[in-house]
Coordinates of C-alpha atoms in Angstrom, one line a residue:
Q1079 CA 40.9 -31.5 -36.8
D1080 CA 39.4 -29.1 -39.7
S1081 CA 41.8 -29.8 -43.0
K1082 CA 43.4 -26.3 -44.5
V1083 CA 42.4 -27.5 -47.9
K1084 CA 39.1 -26.8 -49.0
V1085 CA 37.3 -28.3 -52.5
F1086 CA 35.6 -26.0 -54.5
G1087 CA 33.9 -25.9 -58.3
I1088 CA 35.3 -23.9 -60.7
P1089 CA 35.1 -20.3 -59.6
I1090 CA 32.5 -18.5 -62.0
D1091 CA 31.2 -15.1 -62.1
L1092 CA 28.3 -14.7 -60.0
R1093 CA 26.3 -13.1 -62.7
F1094 CA 25.8 -16.8 -64.2
K1095 CA 23.7 -17.4 -61.1
E1096 CA 21.6 -14.6 -61.7
R1097 CA 18.1 -15.2 -63.6
S1098 CA 16.9 -12.7 -66.0
F1099 CA 14.0 -12.6 -68.2
A1100 CA 15.4 -14.1 -71.1
A1101 CA 12.4 -12.4 -73.2
N1102 CA 14.1 -8.9 -72.5
I1103 CA 17.3 -10.0 -73.0
R1104 CA 16.6 -11.3 -76.4
T1105 CA 14.5 -8.0 -77.2
R1106 CA 17.9 -5.8 -76.2
F1107 CA 19.6 -8.2 -78.9
G1108 CA 17.0 -7.8 -81.7
L1109 CA 15.7 -11.3 -81.6
D1110 CA 12.6 -13.0 -82.3
L1111 CA 10.9 -13.9 -79.2
E1112 CA 8.9 -16.7 -80.5
K1113 CA 11.8 -18.7 -82.0
P1114 CA 14.1 -20.6 -80.1
V1115 CA 18.0 -19.5 -80.0
V1116 CA 20.9 -21.6 -80.2
L1117 CA 24.4 -20.5 -78.9
V1118 CA 27.6 -21.2 -80.6
M1119 CA 30.5 -20.4 -79.0
G1120 CA 34.4 -21.7 -79.5
G1121 CA 36.0 -20.1 -76.6
G1122 CA 37.6 -16.6 -76.3
Q1123 CA 39.5 -17.2 -79.5
G1124 CA 36.6 -18.6 -81.5
Y1125 CA 38.2 -22.0 -82.0
G1126 CA 36.9 -25.0 -83.4
P1127 CA 35.0 -26.3 -86.4
I1128 CA 32.5 -23.1 -86.3
K1129 CA 32.0 -22.7 -89.7
H1130 CA 30.9 -26.3 -90.3
I1131 CA 28.5 -26.0 -87.4
L1132 CA 27.0 -22.9 -88.8
M1133 CA 26.4 -24.6 -92.2
A1134 CA 25.1 -27.9 -90.8
L1135 CA 22.8 -25.7 -88.4
D1136 CA 21.4 -24.0 -91.6
R1137 CA 20.7 -26.9 -93.4
L1138 CA 18.2 -28.3 -90.8
K1139 CA 14.6 -27.4 -91.3
T1140 CA 13.9 -26.4 -88.1
D1141 CA 13.2 -22.7 -87.6
F1142 CA 15.5 -21.2 -85.2
Q1143 CA 18.3 -18.1 -84.6
I1144 CA 21.5 -18.7 -84.2
L1145 CA 24.0 -16.3 -82.0
V1146 CA 27.6 -16.9 -82.6
I1147 CA 30.4 -15.3 -80.4
C1148 CA 33.7 -15.1 -82.4
G1149 CA 35.6 -14.3 -79.3
S1150 CA 38.8 -12.7 -80.9
N1151 CA 38.8 -14.7 -83.9
K1152 CA 37.8 -11.5 -86.6
K1153 CA 38.4 -13.7 -89.5
L1154 CA 35.2 -15.8 -88.3
Q1155 CA 33.6 -13.0 -87.5
R1156 CA 34.2 -11.3 -91.0
W1157 CA 33.2 -14.9 -92.5
I1158 CA 30.0 -14.9 -91.1
S1159 CA 29.1 -11.0 -91.8
V1160 CA 30.0 -11.3 -95.5
R1161 CA 27.7 -14.6 -95.7
A1162 CA 24.8 -13.1 -93.4
G1163 CA 22.1 -12.9 -96.2
K1164 CA 22.9 -16.2 -97.8
F1165 CA 22.0 -18.1 -94.6
S1166 CA 18.5 -19.3 -94.1
K1167 CA 18.5 -18.9 -90.4
N1168 CA 18.4 -15.2 -88.8
M1169 CA 22.3 -15.5 -87.4
H1170 CA 24.2 -12.8 -85.3
A1171 CA 27.8 -12.9 -85.0
M1172 CA 29.8 -10.6 -82.7
G1173 CA 33.4 -10.8 -81.4
Y1174 CA 35.2 -10.5 -77.9
I1175 CA 32.2 -9.8 -75.2
D1176 CA 32.0 -9.5 -71.7
N1177 CA 28.4 -10.4 -71.0
V1178 CA 28.2 -14.0 -72.3
H1179 CA 26.1 -14.8 -69.1
E1180 CA 23.3 -12.6 -71.2
F1181 CA 23.6 -14.4 -74.2
M1182 CA 23.2 -17.9 -72.3
E1183 CA 20.4 -16.4 -70.6
A1184 CA 18.8 -15.7 -73.9
A1185 CA 19.6 -18.8 -75.5
N1186 CA 18.0 -22.4 -75.5
L1187 CA 20.7 -24.5 -76.2
I1188 CA 24.7 -23.8 -76.4
I1189 CA 26.7 -25.8 -79.1
T1190 CA 30.4 -25.1 -77.6
K1191 CA 33.9 -26.9 -77.4
P1192 CA 34.2 -28.6 -73.7
G1193 CA 36.3 -26.0 -72.2
G1194 CA 36.0 -26.5 -68.1
L1195 CA 34.7 -22.7 -67.7
T1196 CA 32.4 -22.5 -70.2
T1197 CA 30.8 -25.8 -69.1
A1198 CA 30.3 -24.4 -65.4
E1199 CA 28.9 -21.2 -66.8
A1200 CA 26.6 -23.0 -69.1
L1201 CA 25.4 -25.8 -66.0
S1202 CA 24.9 -22.8 -64.0
K1203 CA 23.0 -21.1 -66.3
G1204 CA 21.2 -24.4 -66.7
L1205 CA 21.4 -24.5 -70.4
P1206 CA 21.3 -27.5 -72.4
M1207 CA 24.9 -28.4 -74.3
V1208 CA 25.7 -29.9 -77.2
I1209 CA 29.8 -30.4 -77.2
I1210 CA 31.7 -30.2 -80.0
K1211 CA 35.7 -31.5 -80.2
P1212 CA 37.6 -28.8 -81.8
M1213 CA 39.6 -30.3 -84.8
N1214 CA 43.3 -31.0 -84.1
S1215 CA 42.4 -31.1 -80.3
K1216 CA 44.4 -33.4 -77.6
R1217 CA 42.7 -31.8 -74.9
I1218 CA 40.7 -34.0 -72.1
P1219 CA 37.3 -32.7 -72.4
T1220 CA 35.2 -31.5 -69.4
R1221 CA 32.5 -34.2 -68.4
P1222 CA 29.2 -32.1 -67.5
D1223 CA 27.6 -35.4 -67.3
R1224 CA 29.7 -36.4 -64.2
V1225 CA 28.1 -33.6 -62.5
R1226 CA 24.6 -33.9 -64.2
P1227 CA 24.3 -37.0 -66.3
D1228 CA 21.7 -35.2 -68.5
A1229 CA 23.3 -32.2 -69.1
R1230 CA 24.8 -33.0 -72.5
T1231 CA 24.9 -34.5 -75.8
E1232 CA 28.0 -35.1 -77.6
V1233 CA 28.5 -34.7 -81.6
K1234 CA 31.2 -36.5 -83.3
S1235 CA 30.9 -35.0 -86.7
M1236 CA 28.7 -32.6 -88.4
Y1237 CA 28.3 -34.6 -91.1
P1238 CA 25.9 -35.6 -92.0
S1239 CA 24.1 -33.1 -90.1
A1240 CA 21.1 -35.3 -89.4
R1241 CA 23.0 -36.5 -86.6
M1242 CA 22.1 -33.4 -84.7
P1243 CA 19.2 -34.2 -82.5
R1244 CA 16.8 -31.8 -83.7
N1245 CA 14.3 -32.4 -80.8
I1246 CA 16.8 -30.7 -78.7
I1247 CA 16.3 -27.3 -80.7
V1248 CA 12.6 -27.3 -80.6
I1249 CA 12.1 -28.9 -77.2
P1250 CA 15.8 -28.2 -75.4
T1251 CA 14.6 -29.5 -72.1
T1252 CA 14.5 -33.1 -73.4
I1253 CA 18.4 -33.4 -72.5

C-alpha cells in the first residue's frame, strides 16, 4: 500500500535550477568579467557579522569583487555605501532583492549563515559555500555536507582572516 506521506526536500523556486550565462549577469550588474565574485548574505534581514566579514575579505591580497545582499538591513547597506571608496575591493551592496538566483549564478562563492533555504538554493546552483555562524545564534545550523560532503567550508572566526581558505576564492572548485 502506498504511503500518504511523501518525503521531499526544501521547496525552492524553480529559477534556482535554471542555468544562465554568468557573464551576461555579471555584465548586467556592472561586474568585472575577469575577477571572481564573492557573494555575502545574511538572510532577508541582513543578519550576522557581515561588517566583520567584509573587513576581513577586504584585507585579503587576492583580487576579487564582492556582492553584498543586505536584505532589509538599511543600516548595514548605508554603512557599506558610506565606506565604499575606502574598501580596496570592488564592492556592491543592495537591499532586499527578489532575484537572488541571478546573484548566485554570477558568484564563484557564497559566504552566508546556515539557513535552510539559502543552503538549498546554493546547493541547487552548485555554488560553493563558506558558512558563518551568526553572532549570538542558538539556531541549529543546516548541514549541507550531509547532502554533499564537499559542499561547505565552515569558518568559526573571522580573526585572523588568514583562516579564510584563500584558494576557494581563486579556485572555487576546490571545495
